[in-house]
Each structure stands twice: as structure tokens, then as C-alpha cells.
Amino acid sequence: MVKEDQLLYKAFVKVFDEGTEHQKITIVNAMRMEIENDTITSQTLIDLCLTLLRKETDLDFKMYKEMIEENLADKK
């Protein structure tokens, strides 16, 4: 499972390094929905997503980052 996790993390980073804005938004929106539905359990993956979002300057990404952080805070 660890090897699969590493591949997933690398794929996320690759999308944020080389992907289009639409691809990035698709990934982030999927993450947001997974977190809201409690179907994602990997704190490492959530942290990676938030770290990648912090590097983005576009308003859409800041909005998604805030939504994810608020959702995580509500769950605590």
C-alpha cells in the first residue's frame, strides 16, 4: 500500500507542476468532496493537497483551500 500511496502523491505533485488550471481544479474539487464525505483517511494526502494549494495564487485555489480547511476544522 505504501508504494501505491507514493505513486498517488507523485501524481498530485505532477498535476500541480505541469497540469492545466482545469486539471488542478478537478483534483482539488475531488479532494474537497472526499473530505466532506469522510471517504479520505490519509492525513498525508490531505496535507499534501493543502501544501500544493498554498503555492497557488489564483483566487479559485485560495477558495478551495479555505473550504477544505473549514471542513477539516468542523470535523474536529
CSV table of C-alpha atoms in Angstrom, one decimal:
chain,number,residue,atom,x,y,z
A,1,MET,CA,0.0,0.0,0.0
A,2,VAL,CA,2.9,2.4,0.7
A,3,LYS,CA,4.1,2.1,-2.9
A,4,GLU,CA,0.6,2.9,-4.2
A,5,ASP,CA,0.4,5.9,-1.8
A,6,GLN,CA,3.7,7.2,-3.1
A,7,LEU,CA,2.5,7.0,-6.7
A,8,LEU,CA,-0.6,8.9,-5.8
A,9,TYR,CA,1.4,11.6,-4.1
A,10,LYS,CA,3.7,11.9,-7.1
A,11,ALA,CA,0.7,12.2,-9.4
A,12,PHE,CA,-0.8,15.0,-7.3
A,13,VAL,CA,2.5,16.9,-7.5
A,14,LYS,CA,2.9,16.3,-11.2
A,15,VAL,CA,-0.6,17.7,-11.9
A,16,PHE,CA,0.2,20.8,-9.8
A,17,ASP,CA,3.6,21.2,-11.5
A,18,GLU,CA,2.6,20.5,-15.1
A,19,GLY,CA,-1.2,20.4,-15.3
A,20,THR,CA,-3.6,22.9,-16.6
A,21,GLU,CA,-5.8,25.0,-14.3
A,22,HIS,CA,-8.8,22.9,-15.1
A,23,GLN,CA,-6.9,19.7,-14.2
A,24,LYS,CA,-5.8,21.2,-10.9
A,25,ILE,CA,-9.3,22.4,-10.0
A,26,THR,CA,-10.7,18.9,-10.9
A,27,ILE,CA,-8.2,17.3,-8.4
A,28,VAL,CA,-8.9,19.9,-5.7
A,29,ASN,CA,-12.7,19.7,-6.1
A,30,ALA,CA,-12.5,15.9,-5.8
A,31,MET,CA,-10.4,16.2,-2.7
A,32,ARG,CA,-12.8,18.6,-1.2
A,33,MET,CA,-15.8,16.3,-1.8
A,34,GLU,CA,-13.9,13.3,-0.4
A,35,ILE,CA,-13.0,15.2,2.7
A,36,GLU,CA,-16.6,16.3,3.1
A,37,ASN,CA,-17.9,12.8,2.7
A,38,ASP,CA,-15.3,11.3,5.1
A,39,THR,CA,-14.1,8.9,2.4
A,40,ILE,CA,-10.5,10.1,2.6
A,41,THR,CA,-8.5,9.0,5.6
A,42,SER,CA,-4.9,9.8,4.6
A,43,GLN,CA,-3.8,12.8,6.6
A,44,THR,CA,-0.6,12.8,4.4
A,45,LEU,CA,-2.6,13.2,1.3
A,46,ILE,CA,-4.7,16.0,2.8
A,47,ASP,CA,-1.6,17.8,4.0
A,48,LEU,CA,0.0,17.4,0.5
A,49,CYS,CA,-3.1,18.9,-1.1
A,50,LEU,CA,-3.2,21.8,1.2
A,51,THR,CA,0.6,22.4,0.7
A,52,LEU,CA,0.1,22.4,-3.0
A,53,LEU,CA,-2.8,24.8,-2.7
A,54,ARG,CA,-0.8,27.2,-0.6
A,55,LYS,CA,1.6,27.6,-3.5
A,56,GLU,CA,-1.2,28.6,-5.9
A,57,THR,CA,-2.0,32.3,-6.3
A,58,ASP,CA,-5.3,32.1,-8.2
A,59,LEU,CA,-8.4,33.1,-6.2
A,60,ASP,CA,-10.2,29.8,-7.1
A,61,PHE,CA,-7.4,27.8,-5.4
A,62,LYS,CA,-7.4,30.0,-2.3
A,63,MET,CA,-11.2,29.5,-2.1
A,64,TYR,CA,-10.8,25.7,-2.3
A,65,LYS,CA,-8.0,25.7,0.3
A,66,GLU,CA,-10.3,27.7,2.7
A,67,MET,CA,-13.2,25.3,2.1
A,68,ILE,CA,-11.0,22.3,2.8
A,69,GLU,CA,-9.6,23.8,6.0
A,70,GLU,CA,-13.0,24.8,7.3
A,71,ASN,CA,-14.3,21.4,6.6
A,72,LEU,CA,-11.4,19.8,8.5
A,73,ALA,CA,-11.9,22.2,11.4
A,74,ASP,CA,-15.6,21.3,11.6
A,75,LYS,CA,-14.7,17.6,11.8
A,76,LYS,CA,-12.5,18.1,14.9
